[in-house]
Every structure is written in structure tokens, then in C-alpha cells.
XYZ file of C-alpha atoms in Angstrom:
607
model
C 0.000 0.000 0.000
C 1.408 3.397 -0.989
C 2.145 6.159 1.519
C -0.617 8.695 2.109
C 1.142 11.506 4.010
C 3.441 13.772 2.029
C 5.045 17.167 2.385
C 3.382 20.060 0.610
C 5.318 21.972 -2.041
C 6.516 25.397 -0.874
C 4.195 27.369 -3.160
C 1.142 25.493 -1.814
C 2.279 25.948 1.781
C 2.759 29.652 1.149
C -0.754 29.984 -0.276
C -2.219 28.220 2.767
C -0.271 30.536 5.074
C -1.485 33.499 3.038
C -5.065 32.402 3.626
C -4.531 32.850 7.365
C -2.908 36.287 7.084
C -4.529 37.792 3.975
C -8.313 37.540 4.092
C -9.023 40.565 1.910
C -7.246 43.725 0.634
C -7.701 45.359 4.046
C -5.456 42.656 5.569
C -2.623 43.680 3.247
C -3.169 47.350 4.061
C -2.936 46.633 7.789
C 0.329 44.690 7.477
C 2.008 47.241 5.198
C 0.988 50.242 7.299
C 2.220 48.607 10.494
C 5.533 47.733 8.838
C 5.966 51.370 7.778
C 5.304 52.555 11.326
C 7.857 50.171 12.818
C 10.353 51.424 10.230
C 10.200 54.825 11.962
C 8.286 56.641 9.225
C 7.026 60.176 9.832
C 4.957 60.288 6.624
C 3.023 57.392 5.074
C 1.104 57.336 1.782
C -1.477 54.680 0.907
C -2.482 54.446 -2.747
C -5.362 52.199 -3.850
C -6.981 51.162 -7.103
C -10.250 49.259 -7.348
C -10.551 48.854 -3.572
C -7.080 47.316 -3.418
C -7.842 44.517 -5.874
C -5.691 46.068 -8.576
C -3.161 48.011 -6.488
C -2.188 48.564 -2.869
C 0.897 50.725 -2.498
C 2.398 52.013 0.747
C 5.201 54.586 0.575
C 7.070 55.621 3.735
C 10.099 57.712 4.661
C 11.348 55.272 7.290
C 14.802 53.767 7.746
C 14.568 51.487 4.721
C 16.256 48.109 4.312
C 19.597 46.810 3.179
C 19.847 44.635 0.069
C 20.039 41.493 2.195
C 17.034 42.461 4.332
C 15.042 43.361 1.241
C 15.533 39.846 -0.090
C 15.073 38.038 3.236
C 11.844 39.822 4.172
C 9.969 37.742 1.600
C 11.168 34.418 2.989
C 8.939 32.301 5.225
C 9.600 32.463 8.968
C 11.725 35.577 8.472
C 11.144 38.286 11.065
C 12.888 41.207 12.729
C 11.163 41.129 16.101
C 11.611 37.560 17.401
C 14.912 35.955 18.372
C 13.663 33.216 20.698
C 10.324 31.853 21.953
C 10.328 34.157 24.970
C 10.062 37.168 22.652
C 6.551 36.047 21.697
C 5.407 37.175 25.136
C 7.162 40.540 25.149
C 6.273 42.225 21.852
C 6.643 45.998 21.709
C 6.401 46.468 17.934
C 3.944 45.565 15.230
C 6.536 43.712 13.149
C 9.174 45.194 10.856
C 8.758 43.479 7.489
C 9.049 39.698 7.327
C 6.575 36.801 7.724
C 3.475 38.645 6.443
C 5.301 39.757 3.294
C 6.000 36.130 2.408
C 2.268 35.399 2.542
C 1.415 38.487 0.499
C 4.053 37.712 -2.135
C 2.589 34.224 -2.568
C -0.721 35.528 -3.906
C 0.164 38.763 -5.695
C 2.658 40.627 -7.844
C 4.894 42.582 -5.481
C 7.336 45.362 -6.282
C 9.650 46.599 -3.508
C 11.845 49.712 -3.612
C 13.912 50.529 -0.563
C 17.013 52.523 0.442
C 18.718 53.282 3.701
C 19.779 56.830 4.532
C 23.534 56.206 4.381
C 23.361 54.425 1.025
C 23.650 56.103 -2.362
C 21.515 53.583 -4.242
C 18.598 51.403 -3.240
C 17.209 47.999 -4.158
C 14.362 47.053 -6.491
C 12.857 43.558 -6.193
C 9.960 42.157 -8.207
C 8.157 38.991 -7.099
C 5.304 37.013 -8.657
C 3.738 34.201 -6.662
C 6.733 33.839 -4.277
C 9.197 33.749 -7.197
C 11.727 36.574 -7.530
C 11.611 37.687 -11.155
C 14.177 40.479 -10.896
C 16.491 42.220 -8.442
C 18.477 45.299 -9.364
C 20.065 48.459 -8.050
C 17.898 51.555 -8.422
C 17.965 55.244 -7.575
C 15.227 55.993 -5.081
C 14.527 58.152 -2.060
C 15.140 57.087 1.531
C 12.521 54.723 2.897
C 10.432 51.955 1.389
C 7.758 51.648 -1.280
C 5.824 48.373 -1.558
C 3.310 47.919 -4.368
C 1.012 44.869 -4.208
C -0.719 44.317 -7.546
C -3.409 41.889 -8.708
C -4.205 40.399 -5.318
C -5.285 36.716 -5.434
C -4.382 36.544 -9.140
C -3.374 32.882 -8.735
C -6.309 31.972 -6.460
C -9.367 32.961 -8.526
C -11.767 31.237 -6.130
C -10.549 33.459 -3.306
C -10.796 36.554 -5.475
C -14.400 35.708 -6.362
C -15.318 35.715 -2.679
C -14.344 39.356 -2.307
C -17.240 41.769 -1.846
C -18.043 44.820 -3.940
C -15.519 47.630 -4.223
C -17.623 49.742 -1.873
C -17.558 47.186 0.925
C -13.888 46.298 0.444
C -13.033 49.995 0.482
C -14.904 50.352 3.768
C -12.810 47.542 5.272
C -9.641 49.276 4.110
C -10.716 52.623 5.531
C -11.536 50.900 8.832
C -7.961 49.628 9.038
C -6.566 52.970 7.891
C -8.526 54.850 10.558
C -7.374 52.477 13.291
C -3.714 52.882 12.385
C -4.034 56.653 11.949
C -5.781 57.033 15.321
C -3.065 55.002 17.048
C -0.291 57.246 15.677
C -1.410 60.912 15.495
C 2.192 62.143 15.259
C 2.584 60.483 11.840
C 1.094 62.149 8.766
C -1.053 59.909 6.558
C -2.316 60.280 2.999
C -4.937 58.008 1.417
C -5.748 58.053 -2.298
C -8.294 55.767 -3.929
C -8.489 55.700 -7.729
C -6.510 58.966 -7.832
C -8.977 60.669 -5.471
C -7.753 61.990 -2.147
C -9.790 60.455 0.670
C -7.736 61.527 3.695
C -4.876 63.934 4.197
C -4.029 63.764 7.894
C -1.252 66.044 9.076
C 0.907 65.338 12.100
C -1.063 66.505 15.146
C -2.217 65.592 18.629
C -4.812 62.969 19.465
C -7.818 65.292 19.660
C -7.054 66.946 16.328
C -6.536 63.551 14.693
C -9.967 62.341 15.873
C -11.608 65.531 14.590
C -9.738 65.287 11.265
C -11.062 61.770 10.694
C -14.606 62.097 12.012
C -15.380 65.750 11.280
C -15.459 69.070 13.088
C -18.657 68.300 14.995
C -16.799 65.599 16.911
C -14.780 68.218 18.791
C -17.691 69.366 20.955
C -18.609 65.784 21.839
C -15.304 64.739 23.400
C -14.648 64.405 27.135
C -10.940 63.879 27.954
C -9.767 60.825 29.917
C -6.407 60.709 31.716
C -5.374 58.336 34.510
C -2.022 56.934 35.633
C -1.765 53.852 37.864
C 0.938 51.306 38.640
C -0.537 48.645 36.366
C -2.313 50.738 33.751
C -2.160 54.114 32.022
C -5.338 55.400 30.358
C -5.766 58.425 28.115
C -8.126 59.400 25.339
C -11.700 60.597 25.023
C -15.288 59.479 25.463
C -18.244 61.142 23.763
C -20.858 62.909 25.867
C -23.984 60.848 26.606
C -26.115 63.247 24.555
C -24.305 62.040 21.431
C -24.752 58.310 22.069
C -25.779 56.283 19.020
C -28.140 53.429 18.320
C -25.316 51.359 16.900
C -21.779 50.496 17.848
C -19.747 52.683 15.563
C -17.021 54.946 16.887
C -15.681 52.641 19.600
C -11.905 52.281 19.667
C -9.655 50.525 22.154
C -5.895 50.721 21.726
C -3.482 48.753 23.893
C 0.159 49.790 23.526
C -0.791 51.629 20.306
C -2.420 48.535 18.806
C -6.157 48.435 17.990
C -8.019 45.666 19.813
C -11.561 44.417 20.293
C -12.644 43.556 23.833
C -16.247 42.942 24.861
C -15.050 42.822 28.482
C -13.508 46.315 28.455
C -16.427 47.654 26.407
C -18.733 46.498 29.189
C -16.646 48.489 31.685
C -17.116 51.693 29.648
C -20.856 51.118 29.157
C -21.167 50.468 32.896
C -19.552 53.850 33.585
C -22.367 55.484 31.598
C -24.994 53.783 33.759
C -28.001 56.087 34.136
C -26.791 58.520 31.453
C -27.777 56.615 28.297
C -31.151 55.768 26.831
C -31.998 52.114 26.439
C -30.356 50.702 23.329
C -27.835 53.545 22.978
C -24.094 52.980 22.740
C -21.377 55.447 23.773
C -18.533 56.454 21.494
C -14.991 56.358 22.836
C -11.332 56.542 21.851
C -9.358 54.977 24.696
C -5.618 54.310 24.776
C -4.336 51.845 27.356
C -0.662 51.350 28.132
C 0.307 48.184 30.016
C 3.573 46.213 30.422
C 4.131 44.134 27.277
C 4.774 41.057 29.400
C 1.287 41.261 30.957
C -0.593 40.658 27.687
C -0.731 37.948 25.033
C -1.465 39.349 21.572
C -1.019 36.094 19.658
C -4.339 34.456 20.524
C -5.837 35.633 17.206
C -4.245 35.749 13.702
C -5.161 39.391 13.197
C -3.954 40.327 16.709
C -7.166 42.287 17.386
C -7.929 40.216 20.484
C -5.699 40.319 23.561
C -5.546 38.298 26.752
C -4.728 40.294 29.917
C -3.145 38.881 33.054
C -5.279 41.009 35.400
C -8.547 41.692 33.581
C -10.610 42.357 36.726
C -8.279 45.101 37.919
C -8.262 46.711 34.466
C -12.055 46.572 34.367
C -12.403 48.348 37.722
C -9.826 51.038 36.888
C -11.305 51.718 33.442
C -14.853 51.967 34.754
C -13.844 54.287 37.607
C -11.734 56.494 35.316
C -14.504 57.034 32.766
C -17.068 57.672 35.501
C -14.746 60.175 37.199
C -14.175 62.112 33.954
C -17.898 62.294 33.197
C -18.462 63.804 36.647
C -15.386 66.042 36.578
C -16.465 67.721 33.343
C -20.098 68.084 34.489
C -21.436 65.730 31.843
C -23.945 64.192 34.245
C -27.274 66.071 33.997
C -27.979 68.755 36.610
C -31.029 70.938 37.188
C -31.055 74.342 35.524
C -27.323 74.333 34.840
C -27.592 77.547 32.779
C -29.059 79.539 35.661
C -27.530 82.994 36.262
C -26.947 83.370 40.006
C -26.870 87.194 39.692
C -30.604 87.173 38.967
C -31.497 85.312 42.184
C -33.456 87.207 44.858
C -31.328 87.645 48.006
C -32.506 85.775 51.076
C -32.797 88.968 53.170
C -35.509 90.197 50.774
C -37.854 87.376 51.781
C -39.569 89.426 54.541
C -39.219 92.851 53.011
C -42.478 94.807 52.620
C -43.398 96.497 49.348
C -43.293 100.279 49.380
C -45.903 102.795 48.263
C -46.864 103.122 44.615
C -44.553 105.610 42.829
C -46.169 108.866 41.650
C -46.077 110.096 38.068
C -45.630 113.849 37.458
C -46.625 115.485 34.132
C -45.841 118.985 32.794
C -49.175 120.231 31.364
C -47.499 123.136 29.494
C -45.063 120.962 27.498
C -45.564 121.237 23.679
C -43.138 119.237 21.519
C -44.361 120.933 18.298
C -43.585 124.439 19.497
C -40.446 125.660 17.701
C -39.335 129.295 17.339
C -36.469 128.638 14.912
C -38.692 128.762 11.794
C -40.074 132.262 11.453
C -41.201 132.521 7.824
C -42.971 129.248 7.131
C -45.400 130.683 4.587
C -42.755 131.700 1.999
C -41.211 128.241 2.287
C -44.562 126.621 1.670
C -45.162 128.822 -1.349
C -41.773 128.010 -2.926
C -42.404 124.300 -2.431
C -45.815 124.503 -4.126
C -44.375 126.324 -7.165
C -41.560 123.782 -7.500
C -44.000 120.903 -7.297
C -46.218 122.511 -9.981
C -43.236 122.807 -12.373
C -42.425 119.153 -11.924
C -45.991 117.990 -12.518
C -46.489 120.174 -15.602
C -44.345 117.749 -17.659
C -45.611 114.578 -15.950
C -47.033 113.066 -19.156
C -43.755 113.579 -21.008
C -41.838 112.039 -18.144
C -44.047 108.908 -18.195
C -43.761 108.594 -21.983
C -39.967 108.832 -21.886
C -39.762 106.204 -19.166
C -42.049 103.898 -21.134
C -39.899 104.174 -24.273
C -36.652 103.578 -22.348
C -38.168 100.540 -20.654
C -39.258 99.109 -23.990
C -35.790 99.642 -25.483
C -34.155 97.989 -22.500
C -36.475 94.994 -22.790
C -35.721 94.643 -26.499
C -31.994 94.768 -25.788
C -32.422 92.166 -23.087
C -34.258 89.698 -25.312
C -31.854 90.276 -28.174
C -28.924 89.421 -25.908
C -30.706 86.248 -24.806
C -31.207 85.184 -28.426
C -27.526 85.763 -29.116
C -26.435 83.697 -26.077
C -24.851 80.368 -27.049
C -25.535 77.333 -24.915
C -22.437 75.562 -23.619
C -24.258 72.396 -22.549
C -26.096 69.825 -24.677
C -27.997 66.662 -23.786
C -27.177 63.422 -25.635
C -29.732 60.587 -25.834
C -31.349 61.887 -22.616
C -28.485 60.263 -20.720
C -25.334 62.354 -21.031
C -24.506 66.051 -20.909
C -21.805 67.459 -23.165
C -20.271 70.661 -21.867
C -17.628 72.839 -23.481
C -14.520 73.777 -21.495
C -11.362 75.678 -22.391
C -9.248 72.593 -22.975
C -11.912 70.648 -24.894
C -15.187 69.053 -23.831
C -16.420 67.080 -20.830
C -18.995 64.263 -21.087
C -21.122 63.906 -17.936
C -23.440 61.074 -16.884
C -26.489 63.067 -15.798
C -27.919 60.504 -13.354
C -24.609 59.873 -11.582
C -23.934 63.605 -11.464
C -27.298 64.245 -9.821
C -26.599 61.432 -7.329
C -23.371 63.150 -6.257
C -25.112 66.523 -5.866
C -27.972 65.042 -3.836
C -25.600 62.877 -1.763
C -23.457 65.778 -0.573
C -26.536 67.939 -0.017
C -28.238 65.244 2.081
C -25.068 64.510 4.018
C -24.626 68.185 4.862
C -28.241 68.528 5.983
C -28.116 65.378 8.096
C -24.748 65.906 9.775
C -24.085 69.662 9.729
C -27.375 71.470 9.342
C -30.729 70.771 10.942
C -32.908 68.861 8.491
C -36.383 70.288 7.968
C -39.510 68.112 8.019
C -43.021 68.347 6.594
C -45.846 66.780 8.573
C -48.217 64.533 6.633
C -51.926 65.296 6.750
C -52.644 61.578 7.015
C -49.893 59.325 8.469
C -48.622 56.661 6.078
C -48.466 53.029 7.227
C -45.931 50.825 5.398
C -45.675 47.067 5.896
C -42.287 45.389 6.218
C -40.902 42.064 7.384
C -40.160 41.982 11.111
C -36.419 41.840 10.455
C -36.678 44.963 8.277
C -38.653 46.789 10.943
C -35.880 46.029 13.438
C -33.354 47.538 11.072
C -35.438 50.695 10.632
C -35.984 50.965 14.368
C -32.264 50.556 14.915
C -31.552 53.647 12.809
C -34.615 55.568 13.985
C -32.569 58.403 15.467
C -30.567 58.818 12.244
C -33.742 58.842 10.150
C -35.242 61.457 12.459
C -32.100 63.537 12.018
C -32.715 63.314 8.279
C -36.258 64.698 8.670
C -38.460 61.616 9.193
C -41.109 61.596 11.939
C -42.373 58.241 13.205
C -45.837 57.893 14.736
C -45.732 54.190 15.617
C -43.752 50.962 15.255
C -45.587 47.623 15.189
C -44.390 44.077 14.483
C -45.494 44.297 10.870
C -45.612 47.974 9.929
C -44.115 51.427 10.401
C -46.377 54.475 10.671
C -44.739 57.653 9.362
C -46.091 61.049 10.390
C -43.565 63.309 8.701
C -40.941 63.229 5.950
C -38.020 65.402 4.791
C -39.083 68.399 2.732
C -36.870 67.252 -0.138
C -38.914 64.111 -0.899
C -42.539 63.511 -1.847
C -45.044 61.223 -0.161
C -45.122 58.880 -3.146
C -41.375 58.234 -2.772
C -41.452 57.095 0.881
C -41.853 53.362 0.288
C -39.329 53.267 -2.547
C -36.793 55.210 -0.535
C -37.088 53.062 2.599
C -36.881 49.839 0.599
C -33.745 51.107 -1.128
C -32.340 52.098 2.248
C -32.952 48.619 3.672
C -31.202 46.996 0.718
C -28.192 49.257 1.128
C -27.951 48.617 4.862
C -28.099 44.858 4.359
C -25.181 45.096 1.941
C -23.122 47.034 4.460
C -20.636 45.345 6.747
C -21.921 44.878 10.329
C -20.178 46.992 12.950
C -18.353 49.013 10.308
C -17.139 52.373 11.550
C -19.018 54.242 8.815
C -22.127 55.967 10.052
C -25.617 55.074 8.857
C -25.813 58.729 7.803
C -23.618 57.798 4.865
C -25.934 54.936 3.916
C -28.955 57.217 4.267
C -27.451 59.859 2.019
C -26.483 57.281 -0.597
C -29.928 55.714 -0.598
C -31.624 59.101 -0.853
C -29.413 60.140 -3.737
C -29.960 56.858 -5.604
C -33.751 56.973 -5.169
C -34.302 60.645 -5.958
C -31.730 61.313 -8.689
C -32.978 61.952 -12.212
C -33.003 58.765 -14.238
C -31.661 57.980 -17.694
C -34.268 59.062 -20.250
C -35.192 62.282 -18.465
C -35.194 65.303 -20.742
C -33.548 68.443 -19.327
C -33.886 71.973 -20.651
C -30.853 74.213 -21.070
C -31.322 75.856 -17.676
C -31.574 72.499 -15.890
C -28.504 71.198 -17.708
C -26.370 74.178 -16.754
C -27.599 74.110 -13.151
C -26.719 70.429 -12.820
C -23.237 70.962 -14.279
C -22.570 73.935 -11.996
C -23.836 72.082 -8.919
C -21.679 69.063 -9.770
C -18.445 70.995 -9.940
C -19.232 72.727 -6.654
C -19.182 69.318 -4.918
C -16.219 68.151 -2.866
C -15.817 64.977 -4.948
C -17.272 65.732 -8.405
C -15.366 62.996 -10.225
C -17.011 59.923 -8.659
C -20.581 59.049 -7.708
C -21.488 58.135 -4.103
C -21.006 54.505 -5.170
C -17.543 54.992 -6.671
C -18.485 55.178 -10.352
C -16.836 57.803 -12.608
C -19.181 60.705 -13.354
C -17.477 62.446 -16.246
C -14.797 62.003 -18.879
C -12.746 64.897 -20.258
C -11.673 64.950 -23.905
C -8.960 67.473 -24.704
C -8.659 69.159 -28.083
C -5.556 67.083 -28.825
C -7.486 63.866 -28.154
C -10.312 65.021 -30.396
C -7.849 66.014 -33.131
C -6.145 62.636 -32.920
C -9.459 60.923 -33.718
C -9.665 62.647 -37.111
C -5.955 62.690 -37.861
C -5.376 58.991 -37.286
């Protein structure tokens, strides 16, 4: 009988190892960013194409690698942070190159450029599926640039399991935010499909949080700072008034590494006892520093779960610290906290008797119209009457002249309108062609309108106060029980958008008011679209439901292909589009317009 057990070839073993480390593009982003940080970088750039499926490139200005290190970092079981088994229990870094790069190189095309500061030339290595295809000397700047192209190109089944670009991009941004929040002193730049998503300058922790989550976050934050023998805690929690119906902005960092801990989360929630409504979740950004030897970070492949030696003590300290800060900064509700003490009635006035009614004195001889400065009022009146008569003598002529001038002005106005050339044209009721100095731009009208509506909705929901219109007769809409739970879960966000709910039952939702920007006939369509979008979203993602709301609104209410637009509507849409923050892509990542320069147009006819 032949032998059954055999050793796996290296390329198969590498692909299996890659499956543990690289689950999706976000896994690669996490590893590369952490490597750049451990290399001592002060500036890190992350460039993406197609949600990382086509390209993930991380460029840093760190210490770089020697030629030997550059080659060894792609070998299996190669690492810079472990020398013996004991080091596994005393990790202070995230891992400088090595190990993860071998897994990444097994399932992608990798190009590495690196140079140390004291070297004149750097090293360029290209790898495809764990095989080094070229290694050469190259002129490059100090630091390291790693480009990972065509992820899972040799494992098509794994590539097919990836989600849409939108969802994969959300995973990447989650990882990017976690790394950026853990290291506010490092500047970060994120580009996706040549569009700048984040440009985070070196700053302190508070400014970094505000830069990522928006200016409104600044007023929500309550600082946390506590030093003990076994634990150091700093960071921020959000005020109870800004609690959310979902777990979104909840971040724990232990020794500058993002972790997930239901146990520590319970400690924070417990500190908010009595301050939150039922079903609400607090937001927090908490940074814990503990001795590296007191934690085990290797109980999970992604290192997002940690085992503590003294969990109960950490729980008690964390809960007490958060509770103390909420009280110290007067976050707990008090009665009439805006009262002005200067307006209080003194206690010694309690028995004071009221005095007599004050008397009012009047001068009976006072005449405000008596004035001796004007002596000869009759001549003045006579001159005024003569002047008025002269003006009114030619009243008919004055009216006729005005009428003629008005008619001429109107004729000139209409003539100028006739002579005006339109710069925008509609093609097949689908595209808009607009003339620009360098050529022409072709715009997808529906996607353009989606972008305009999306940014408008997002501003109204998050920055401004959305206005509502009350319905004369409340509308009852039937949904599945699971869908009703989803709607109820985002009830506060929908109310912020302008919805007013009269009642929730097991089978229906009764709506009493809607945003002024939508019509009653669109309610059902809009909510159904919203439910579909939420179901496609990743659970517990850090993106707010406000983003999903705005996207659903824009998709439902945007003008559709086949809609005819007059010249005024075309020009308004084009102007509104290019006033947006991101005019080049739709809310769902699709390109909105294509520019054709005069040279490109000429080349068509000269070819």
C-alpha cells in the first residue's frame, strides 16, 4: 500500500499561510501600514486602485532596508522582532517586514523599492507568486515603497469571494482609521483611484480624531487621563447626549495597537450607567498602556484580540476612570445648569415689605411741536408749491420717456438672450456634453445628480438641521419583522434626516412626517432602497448610517436615464456638480465624467 502523508510543495504551503494572514485587501493594508510605522516613518502614503484589488501601495520615509534584508523579508519564517520563543510574550512592535510579506508575495505581484539613509543607491525587487523575477540596483529616495498588484491573481476562487468595491473599500478605511488614530504624530495620505480620501497632518490625538470624524466631533469629546501602577489610560469618550443606536465609533488601543474587547467595552458602558437611553451605545477613543509582558497578543491571527493577566483590575480602573471624567467635566445632567446666580433674589428680601406706589408727574405746558427757529414758514410753503407745480407740468412727457426707455431695454435684453450660445447639450437623454477651455467634458447626468444630492443630504443630516413636513394623514408601510428592526435601529438617524415616526408595530411602520426634499409617493421606494443598502453594508463598520442614508436618498431621488432636461436644468446640474467636494465619482464609486482634450479630439480625425 502506498504512503498517504506527504510534504506540501513550498508554493502550496505559502498559499495556505497566506489564507490565514490575507483575508481581503484590508489585511494587506494593515500589514504594510504597520511595517511602515515600525520602520520609523514620519509620513506614510497609501495608494489604492479598485478597492485594493488592482493596487495597494504604501510609501514611507522610514529607515529602509539593506539589500540582504530586502531579499530576506519575503522568505517564510523571516522576522525582525523575534529571536527566541520568549520574545513572543514581550512584543513591543507591530513587526518590521518579514513573515506577512511572504504570505502576500505568494498571492500577488509585489514590487519593492527601498534605500537606507547612508546608502547612495537602493534595491528594487519584483516577485510574482513567491518567485523573484528580478532584483536590481535603483535610484530611489530614503525609505520603502511596496506595491502589491493583482491580489489573489493565482487563487481565482478566493478573489471571487471578495465583496463589492464599496464594501472592500470600507474595510480598508476601517484599518486605515485604526492605524491613523493610534499614531497621530505620523502624517497619513490616502488616495483611492486617484482621489484623495484623507490627508491627515501630524497633530495631537484630539485633532486627529476631529480630522477623521469631522469638526462636529470636537464638541462631543470628554478627555480621559489616569495613571496607575498597572495601567495608564488616556483618550476621550463622547458625551452621553451624542450616544448612538449602533456600535460605531468605539476604539480601544493597547500599547498603540487596535483591539476588540467585549469585556472592556462592558466596563465603559457600565460607567455610563443612568446617562444613556436604552439601546444607545457610547462612542470612545481609549488608549491603554500596560507592560508588554502582561498581555498575550497572539491568541488571534489578526492580533485584534488580547488576553490580559489582570482583567478584573483593568475593568475596575477603566470603569472608575470614565465615571470620574464624566463627573469632573459636568457631563452628568444637573437641574437648571444655565441659571444665572446674579438674577437670584437675596434671602434677606424674603420678609421685606413692598413700598408705596410711585407717583407720576406730568408737565401740562409741554408742547413738543412748538419751535421758534422757523419764522417765515409761509414763503417756504409757497416756494415748495411752485416747485412741485413745475415738476408735474411735464408729468405726461416724463411717463412717456420712461415707457420708451423701458421698452428699449427689454428689447436689448431679449436680443442678448437670443444671441447667447448654450455651452451644454444633452445626448440621448443620458449624457450632458459641456464645453470647457481645454476641450469638452462628457457627464453622466444621473450619476452627477446622485453626487449633488448625496453631498446635499449629508450636509443637511450631519451639519445642518434637516427640515420636516408633517403629513396630513400618516402613512403606514408594511415590512418584514427583520426589516422593521433595522429601521428601528436607525430611527434616530432617520429622524435627524427629517423623518417623523408615529408608531412601530411588528409588521408595519407608521410615518407622520418626511423630509421636505422628498414627496409622499417616494417614501416606500426610498425606505426599501435604504434597507437593501444597509443589508449590503458590513456589520459593525465604523461608517455611520448617515452615509448609507445619504447614498440611498441620492440613488432613489436622482434623475433617471431618459429624463429630458432643458438648457437651464442642464447648466444648473453641471454647476452644482463641480461645486461638490468629490465631483469625479458618484457616491457609489463610479466615474461621473470624462474629459476629452482638443488634442485627443484632433487625434481621432488625424489617425
